[in-house]
Structures are given as C-alpha cells and as structure tokens.
Amino acid sequence: MKIGPLENKTTLAPAGTARKPAAGDAATASSSPEPSAKVELSAAASVIASGLADGSFDAQKVERLTRAIRDGHYQIDAQAIADRLLGNAHDLLVRDTK
C-alpha cells in the first residue's frame, strides 16, 4: 500500500453541509430513507446485551480488585487463562468447519 503526501488527499464536506440530490433522484427526495442493511444479534449477543442493559455493576468488587492490583496481591491464574483461550479457539475452529 502506497501512501501519498497529505496535499493529494481529498477533503470531506463539513458535517453541516447538505448533499444536493441529482436530477430525477426521487429516493433522496423522500422524507424517510430506506434502510440499507438489516442487522440481527445472535442469541449469545442478545443475552449479553440484556444483562448489560440495566447498567448495573458490582462497585464493591471493582474496588476490591483495584485495591488488590494496587497492593500487588492480585494473583493471575495463567492456567485458567490458557484453558479459556484454547477452549475459545477450539469453538471457533469447530464452528468454521460446520
């Protein structure tokens, strides 16, 4: 990939500028644009999103972890992290072969 000097870069129109519709362009003249894409969440994403929707978290747990890290008492379980990483990689590979 070749990157040229900054002087050759095109400039974008300012954010407040309205785009002028082309002659005979009825789609841009309508009051409500048609959606260009349909997005659906997976079941797992829906579960995660529903759990985060209330915006709550355990402030006391966050404080305990912060204090443990600051004081140097937080222990990292490298074996558990490795097991999870391998499990996630396995799940991704199995899902791609189906």
mmCIF file of N, CA and C in Angstrom:
data_model
loop_
_atom_site.group_PDB
_atom_site.id
_atom_site.type_symbol
_atom_site.label_atom_id
_atom_site.label_comp_id
_atom_site.label_asym_id
_atom_site.label_seq_id
_atom_site.Cartn_x
_atom_site.Cartn_y
_atom_site.Cartn_z
ATOM 1 N N MET A 1 0.847 -1.169 0.000
ATOM 2 C CA MET A 1 0.000 0.000 0.000
ATOM 3 C C MET A 1 0.887 1.224 0.000
ATOM 4 N N LYS A 2 0.627 2.134 -0.926
ATOM 5 C CA LYS A 2 1.420 3.348 -1.036
ATOM 6 C C LYS A 2 0.612 4.513 -0.496
ATOM 7 N N ILE A 3 1.221 5.284 0.365
ATOM 8 C CA ILE A 3 0.559 6.440 0.943
ATOM 9 C C ILE A 3 1.235 7.683 0.386
ATOM 10 N N GLY A 4 0.435 8.548 -0.235
ATOM 11 C CA GLY A 4 0.974 9.757 -0.847
ATOM 12 C C GLY A 4 1.049 10.904 0.141
ATOM 13 N N PRO A 5 1.544 12.042 -0.324
ATOM 14 C CA PRO A 5 1.633 13.214 0.552
ATOM 15 C C PRO A 5 0.252 13.730 0.920
ATOM 16 N N LEU A 6 0.173 14.470 2.015
ATOM 17 C CA LEU A 6 -1.101 14.967 2.514
ATOM 18 C C LEU A 6 -1.779 15.928 1.543
ATOM 19 N N GLU A 7 -1.034 16.633 0.716
ATOM 20 C CA GLU A 7 -1.621 17.599 -0.206
ATOM 21 C C GLU A 7 -2.535 16.927 -1.226
ATOM 22 N N ASN A 8 -2.324 15.657 -1.519
ATOM 23 C CA ASN A 8 -3.119 14.943 -2.511
ATOM 24 C C ASN A 8 -4.402 14.362 -1.934
ATOM 25 N N LYS A 9 -4.584 14.448 -0.647
ATOM 26 C CA LYS A 9 -5.771 13.897 -0.007
ATOM 27 C C LYS A 9 -6.998 14.739 -0.352
ATOM 28 N N THR A 10 -8.120 14.071 -0.605
ATOM 29 C CA THR A 10 -9.357 14.797 -0.864
ATOM 30 C C THR A 10 -9.925 15.267 0.453
ATOM 31 N N THR A 11 -10.618 16.382 0.430
ATOM 32 C CA THR A 11 -11.218 16.908 1.648
ATOM 33 C C THR A 11 -12.687 16.554 1.680
ATOM 34 N N LEU A 12 -13.181 16.282 2.867
ATOM 35 C CA LEU A 12 -14.586 15.954 3.053
ATOM 36 C C LEU A 12 -15.377 17.227 3.265
ATOM 37 N N ALA A 13 -16.648 17.193 2.877
ATOM 38 C CA ALA A 13 -17.524 18.340 3.099
ATOM 39 C C ALA A 13 -17.757 18.489 4.593
ATOM 40 N N PRO A 14 -17.929 19.712 5.101
ATOM 41 C CA PRO A 14 -18.222 19.904 6.524
ATOM 42 C C PRO A 14 -19.494 19.164 6.919
ATOM 43 N N ALA A 15 -19.583 18.808 8.188
ATOM 44 C CA ALA A 15 -20.692 17.989 8.674
ATOM 45 C C ALA A 15 -22.050 18.633 8.467
ATOM 46 N N GLY A 16 -22.154 19.935 8.522
ATOM 47 C CA GLY A 16 -23.441 20.598 8.399
ATOM 48 C C GLY A 16 -23.903 20.785 6.970
ATOM 49 N N THR A 17 -23.116 20.419 5.993
ATOM 50 C CA THR A 17 -23.452 20.631 4.599
ATOM 51 C C THR A 17 -24.422 19.571 4.115
ATOM 52 N N ALA A 18 -25.477 19.996 3.451
ATOM 53 C CA ALA A 18 -26.462 19.061 2.924
ATOM 54 C C ALA A 18 -26.040 18.631 1.524
ATOM 55 N N ARG A 19 -26.305 17.372 1.187
ATOM 56 C CA ARG A 19 -25.990 16.847 -0.134
ATOM 57 C C ARG A 19 -27.118 17.220 -1.075
ATOM 58 N N LYS A 20 -26.756 17.707 -2.253
ATOM 59 C CA LYS A 20 -27.761 18.066 -3.250
ATOM 60 C C LYS A 20 -28.131 16.816 -4.038
ATOM 61 N N PRO A 21 -29.440 16.495 -4.140
ATOM 62 C CA PRO A 21 -29.837 15.314 -4.900
ATOM 63 C C PRO A 21 -29.619 15.534 -6.388
ATOM 64 N N ALA A 22 -29.300 14.447 -7.077
ATOM 65 C CA ALA A 22 -29.128 14.512 -8.526
ATOM 66 C C ALA A 22 -30.485 14.707 -9.180
ATOM 67 N N ALA A 23 -30.480 15.229 -10.375
ATOM 68 C CA ALA A 23 -31.730 15.463 -11.101
ATOM 69 C C ALA A 23 -32.460 14.144 -11.290
ATOM 70 N N GLY A 24 -33.739 14.102 -10.945
ATOM 71 C CA GLY A 24 -34.538 12.893 -11.111
ATOM 72 C C GLY A 24 -34.288 11.848 -10.043
ATOM 73 N N ASP A 25 -33.598 12.187 -8.990
ATOM 74 C CA ASP A 25 -33.293 11.243 -7.915
ATOM 75 C C ASP A 25 -34.415 11.298 -6.887
ATOM 76 N N ALA A 26 -35.432 10.481 -7.080
ATOM 77 C CA ALA A 26 -36.610 10.504 -6.207
ATOM 78 C C ALA A 26 -36.321 9.910 -4.843
ATOM 79 N N ALA A 27 -35.355 8.991 -4.749
ATOM 80 C CA ALA A 27 -35.060 8.325 -3.473
ATOM 81 C C ALA A 27 -34.539 9.311 -2.441
ATOM 82 N N THR A 28 -33.747 10.303 -2.855
ATOM 83 C CA THR A 28 -33.217 11.258 -1.890
ATOM 84 C C THR A 28 -34.230 12.320 -1.532
ATOM 85 N N ALA A 29 -35.256 12.464 -2.316
ATOM 86 C CA ALA A 29 -36.264 13.471 -2.047
ATOM 87 C C ALA A 29 -37.314 12.989 -1.048
ATOM 88 N N SER A 30 -37.406 11.683 -0.790
ATOM 89 C CA SER A 30 -38.415 11.174 0.131
ATOM 90 C C SER A 30 -38.082 11.594 1.555
ATOM 91 N N SER A 31 -39.107 11.621 2.406
ATOM 92 C CA SER A 31 -38.913 12.102 3.771
ATOM 93 C C SER A 31 -38.223 11.086 4.666
ATOM 94 N N SER A 32 -38.374 9.797 4.394
ATOM 95 C CA SER A 32 -37.703 8.790 5.223
ATOM 96 C C SER A 32 -36.907 7.841 4.332
ATOM 97 N N PRO A 33 -35.595 7.756 4.572
ATOM 98 C CA PRO A 33 -34.769 6.894 3.727
ATOM 99 C C PRO A 33 -35.044 5.421 4.009
ATOM 100 N N GLU A 34 -34.817 4.602 3.004
ATOM 101 C CA GLU A 34 -34.975 3.157 3.174
ATOM 102 C C GLU A 34 -33.741 2.604 3.880
ATOM 103 N N PRO A 35 -33.911 1.605 4.741
ATOM 104 C CA PRO A 35 -32.742 1.028 5.414
ATOM 105 C C PRO A 35 -31.837 0.347 4.402
ATOM 106 N N SER A 36 -30.532 0.478 4.614
ATOM 107 C CA SER A 36 -29.588 -0.107 3.672
ATOM 108 C C SER A 36 -29.100 -1.479 4.120
ATOM 109 N N ALA A 37 -29.311 -1.821 5.374
ATOM 110 C CA ALA A 37 -28.852 -3.120 5.869
ATOM 111 C C ALA A 37 -29.727 -3.557 7.030
ATOM 112 N N LYS A 38 -29.834 -4.848 7.182
ATOM 113 C CA LYS A 38 -30.582 -5.405 8.302
ATOM 114 C C LYS A 38 -29.584 -6.088 9.224
ATOM 115 N N VAL A 39 -29.616 -5.743 10.506
ATOM 116 C CA VAL A 39 -28.681 -6.284 11.476
ATOM 117 C C VAL A 39 -29.460 -7.092 12.501
ATOM 118 N N GLU A 40 -28.989 -8.311 12.761
ATOM 119 C CA GLU A 40 -29.610 -9.163 13.771
ATOM 120 C C GLU A 40 -28.535 -9.638 14.738
ATOM 121 N N LEU A 41 -28.846 -9.632 16.025
ATOM 122 C CA LEU A 41 -27.923 -10.115 17.041
ATOM 123 C C LEU A 41 -28.063 -11.621 17.209
ATOM 124 N N SER A 42 -26.963 -12.281 17.466
ATOM 125 C CA SER A 42 -27.019 -13.711 17.754
ATOM 126 C C SER A 42 -27.673 -13.905 19.123
ATOM 127 N N ALA A 43 -28.005 -15.134 19.421
ATOM 128 C CA ALA A 43 -28.619 -15.426 20.721
ATOM 129 C C ALA A 43 -27.677 -15.065 21.864
ATOM 130 N N ALA A 44 -26.383 -15.372 21.691
ATOM 131 C CA ALA A 44 -25.405 -15.060 22.736
ATOM 132 C C ALA A 44 -25.280 -13.554 22.934
ATOM 133 N N ALA A 45 -25.256 -12.801 21.841
ATOM 134 C CA ALA A 45 -25.145 -11.345 21.939
ATOM 135 C C ALA A 45 -26.391 -10.759 22.593
ATOM 136 N N SER A 46 -27.542 -11.327 22.300
ATOM 137 C CA SER A 46 -28.786 -10.847 22.916
ATOM 138 C C SER A 46 -28.772 -11.063 24.424
ATOM 139 N N VAL A 47 -28.263 -12.209 24.859
ATOM 140 C CA VAL A 47 -28.180 -12.497 26.296
ATOM 141 C C VAL A 47 -27.229 -11.518 26.963
ATOM 142 N N ILE A 48 -26.088 -11.284 26.334
ATOM 143 C CA ILE A 48 -25.110 -10.354 26.897
ATOM 144 C C ILE A 48 -25.691 -8.950 26.944
ATOM 145 N N ALA A 49 -26.338 -8.524 25.871
ATOM 146 C CA ALA A 49 -26.903 -7.181 25.813
ATOM 147 C C ALA A 49 -28.011 -7.005 26.853
ATOM 148 N N SER A 50 -28.812 -8.027 27.069
ATOM 149 C CA SER A 50 -29.889 -7.902 28.054
ATOM 150 C C SER A 50 -29.329 -7.788 29.469
ATOM 151 N N GLY A 51 -28.213 -8.429 29.728
ATOM 152 C CA GLY A 51 -27.586 -8.340 31.048
ATOM 153 C C GLY A 51 -26.935 -6.998 31.289
ATOM 154 N N LEU A 52 -26.504 -6.336 30.230
ATOM 155 C CA LEU A 52 -25.840 -5.045 30.358
ATOM 156 C C LEU A 52 -26.813 -3.882 30.245
ATOM 157 N N ALA A 53 -28.028 -4.166 29.875
ATOM 158 C CA ALA A 53 -28.999 -3.104 29.620
ATOM 159 C C ALA A 53 -29.320 -2.283 30.863
ATOM 160 N N ASP A 54 -29.284 -2.909 32.029
ATOM 161 C CA ASP A 54 -29.643 -2.161 33.239
ATOM 162 C C ASP A 54 -28.514 -1.245 33.706
ATOM 163 N N GLY A 55 -27.301 -1.434 33.200
ATOM 164 C CA GLY A 55 -26.193 -0.547 33.527
ATOM 165 C C GLY A 55 -25.603 -0.749 34.908
ATOM 166 N N SER A 56 -26.012 -1.802 35.596
ATOM 167 C CA SER A 56 -25.502 -2.023 36.954
ATOM 168 C C SER A 56 -24.208 -2.833 36.912
ATOM 169 N N PHE A 57 -23.397 -2.629 37.919
ATOM 170 C CA PHE A 57 -22.200 -3.415 38.112
ATOM 171 C C PHE A 57 -21.894 -3.440 39.589
ATOM 172 N N ASP A 58 -21.025 -4.347 39.965
ATOM 173 C CA ASP A 58 -20.684 -4.515 41.376
ATOM 174 C C ASP A 58 -19.528 -3.578 41.726
ATOM 175 N N ALA A 59 -19.848 -2.394 42.231
ATOM 176 C CA ALA A 59 -18.836 -1.382 42.547
ATOM 177 C C ALA A 59 -17.887 -1.875 43.638
ATOM 178 N N GLN A 60 -18.396 -2.655 44.581
ATOM 179 C CA GLN A 60 -17.537 -3.173 45.651
ATOM 180 C C GLN A 60 -16.511 -4.159 45.104
ATOM 181 N N LYS A 61 -16.916 -4.990 44.153
ATOM 182 C CA LYS A 61 -15.979 -5.941 43.550
ATOM 183 C C LYS A 61 -14.904 -5.195 42.768
ATOM 184 N N VAL A 62 -15.306 -4.162 42.036
ATOM 185 C CA VAL A 62 -14.340 -3.352 41.295
ATOM 186 C C VAL A 62 -13.339 -2.722 42.257
ATOM 187 N N GLU A 63 -13.808 -2.216 43.365
ATOM 188 C CA GLU A 63 -12.923 -1.602 44.359
ATOM 189 C C GLU A 63 -11.967 -2.635 44.962
ATOM 190 N N ARG A 64 -12.477 -3.849 45.271
ATOM 191 C CA ARG A 64 -11.615 -4.906 45.814
ATOM 192 C C ARG A 64 -10.520 -5.274 44.820
ATOM 193 N N LEU A 65 -10.879 -5.431 43.554
ATOM 194 C CA LEU A 65 -9.888 -5.777 42.534
ATOM 195 C C LEU A 65 -8.878 -4.654 42.340
ATOM 196 N N THR A 66 -9.356 -3.425 42.323
ATOM 197 C CA THR A 66 -8.457 -2.268 42.181
ATOM 198 C C THR A 66 -7.457 -2.229 43.317
ATOM 199 N N ARG A 67 -7.935 -2.435 44.535
ATOM 200 C CA ARG A 67 -7.063 -2.405 45.708
ATOM 201 C C ARG A 67 -6.051 -3.554 45.664
ATOM 202 N N ALA A 68 -6.498 -4.752 45.268
ATOM 203 C CA ALA A 68 -5.605 -5.904 45.199
ATOM 204 C C ALA A 68 -4.515 -5.696 44.152
ATOM 205 N N ILE A 69 -4.878 -5.132 43.008
ATOM 206 C CA ILE A 69 -3.881 -4.855 41.965
ATOM 207 C C ILE A 69 -2.899 -3.802 42.449
ATOM 208 N N ARG A 70 -3.408 -2.728 43.040
ATOM 209 C CA ARG A 70 -2.562 -1.639 43.532
ATOM 210 C C ARG A 70 -1.588 -2.133 44.598
ATOM 211 N N ASP A 71 -2.064 -3.006 45.484
ATOM 212 C CA ASP A 71 -1.223 -3.503 46.582
ATOM 213 C C ASP A 71 -0.325 -4.667 46.168
ATOM 214 N N GLY A 72 -0.492 -5.158 44.937
ATOM 215 C CA GLY A 72 0.336 -6.261 44.453
ATOM 216 C C GLY A 72 -0.098 -7.619 44.948
ATOM 217 N N HIS A 73 -1.339 -7.748 45.403
ATOM 218 C CA HIS A 73 -1.841 -9.017 45.928
ATOM 219 C C HIS A 73 -2.703 -9.781 44.940
ATOM 220 N N TYR A 74 -2.976 -9.208 43.784
ATOM 221 C CA TYR A 74 -3.844 -9.867 42.798
ATOM 222 C C TYR A 74 -3.081 -10.993 42.126
ATOM 223 N N GLN A 75 -3.619 -12.190 42.195
ATOM 224 C CA GLN A 75 -2.972 -13.367 41.615
ATOM 225 C C GLN A 75 -3.619 -13.702 40.271
ATOM 226 N N ILE A 76 -2.792 -13.881 39.261
ATOM 227 C CA ILE A 76 -3.278 -14.245 37.929
ATOM 228 C C ILE A 76 -3.135 -15.752 37.772
ATOM 229 N N ASP A 77 -4.213 -16.404 37.382
ATOM 230 C CA ASP A 77 -4.207 -17.849 37.166
ATOM 231 C C ASP A 77 -3.932 -18.107 35.685
ATOM 232 N N ALA A 78 -2.650 -18.249 35.347
ATOM 233 C CA ALA A 78 -2.245 -18.427 33.950
ATOM 234 C C ALA A 78 -2.841 -19.696 33.351
ATOM 235 N N GLN A 79 -2.987 -20.739 34.131
ATOM 236 C CA GLN A 79 -3.551 -21.997 33.635
ATOM 237 C C GLN A 79 -5.012 -21.806 33.222
ATOM 238 N N ALA A 80 -5.784 -21.082 34.024
ATOM 239 C CA ALA A 80 -7.189 -20.840 33.691
ATOM 240 C C ALA A 80 -7.303 -19.980 32.429
ATOM 241 N N ILE A 81 -6.434 -18.983 32.292
ATOM 242 C CA ILE A 81 -6.453 -18.131 31.102
ATOM 243 C C ILE A 81 -6.113 -18.956 29.869
ATOM 244 N N ALA A 82 -5.081 -19.786 29.962
ATOM 245 C CA ALA A 82 -4.690 -20.627 28.836
ATOM 246 C C ALA A 82 -5.805 -21.595 28.454
ATOM 247 N N ASP A 83 -6.454 -22.191 29.451
ATOM 248 C CA ASP A 83 -7.557 -23.115 29.177
ATOM 249 C C ASP A 83 -8.702 -22.424 28.446
ATOM 250 N N ARG A 84 -9.051 -21.218 28.882
ATOM 251 C CA ARG A 84 -10.126 -20.471 28.221
ATOM 252 C C ARG A 84 -9.755 -20.092 26.796
ATOM 253 N N LEU A 85 -8.509 -19.631 26.588
ATOM 254 C CA LEU A 85 -8.061 -19.263 25.239
ATOM 255 C C LEU A 85 -8.122 -20.465 24.304
ATOM 256 N N LEU A 86 -7.632 -21.613 24.761
ATOM 257 C CA LEU A 86 -7.677 -22.812 23.940
ATOM 258 C C LEU A 86 -9.116 -23.259 23.680
ATOM 259 N N GLY A 87 -9.954 -23.157 24.676
ATOM 260 C CA GLY A 87 -11.363 -23.515 24.502
ATOM 261 C C GLY A 87 -12.062 -22.613 23.493
ATOM 262 N N ASN A 88 -11.800 -21.313 23.576
ATOM 263 C CA ASN A 88 -12.396 -20.378 22.614
ATOM 264 C C ASN A 88 -11.888 -20.643 21.200
ATOM 265 N N ALA A 89 -10.593 -20.903 21.067
ATOM 266 C CA ALA A 89 -10.024 -21.205 19.745
ATOM 267 C C ALA A 89 -10.640 -22.480 19.190
ATOM 268 N N HIS A 90 -10.806 -23.485 20.030
ATOM 269 C CA HIS A 90 -11.426 -24.736 19.595
ATOM 270 C C HIS A 90 -12.853 -24.495 19.124
ATOM 271 N N ASP A 91 -13.622 -23.728 19.887
ATOM 272 C CA ASP A 91 -15.005 -23.425 19.498
ATOM 273 C C ASP A 91 -15.061 -22.713 18.147
ATOM 274 N N LEU A 92 -14.155 -21.768 17.929
ATOM 275 C CA LEU A 92 -14.124 -21.047 16.651
ATOM 276 C C LEU A 92 -13.773 -21.972 15.498
ATOM 277 N N LEU A 93 -12.805 -22.862 15.717
ATOM 278 C CA LEU A 93 -12.411 -23.791 14.655
ATOM 279 C C LEU A 93 -13.508 -24.784 14.339
ATOM 280 N N VAL A 94 -14.183 -25.277 15.353
ATOM 281 C CA VAL A 94 -15.269 -26.243 15.147
ATOM 282 C C VAL A 94 -16.438 -25.569 14.425
ATOM 283 N N ARG A 95 -16.736 -24.351 14.789
ATOM 284 C CA ARG A 95 -17.841 -23.619 14.173
ATOM 285 C C ARG A 95 -17.543 -23.338 12.692
ATOM 286 N N ASP A 96 -16.279 -23.043 12.342
ATOM 287 C CA ASP A 96 -15.917 -22.749 10.964
ATOM 288 C C ASP A 96 -15.975 -23.972 10.068
ATOM 289 N N THR A 97 -15.829 -25.172 10.633
ATOM 290 C CA THR A 97 -15.847 -26.393 9.815
ATOM 291 C C THR A 97 -17.253 -26.892 9.565
ATOM 292 N N LYS A 98 -18.246 -26.374 10.236
ATOM 293 C CA LYS A 98 -19.632 -26.835 10.059
ATOM 294 C C LYS A 98 -20.243 -26.231 8.842
#
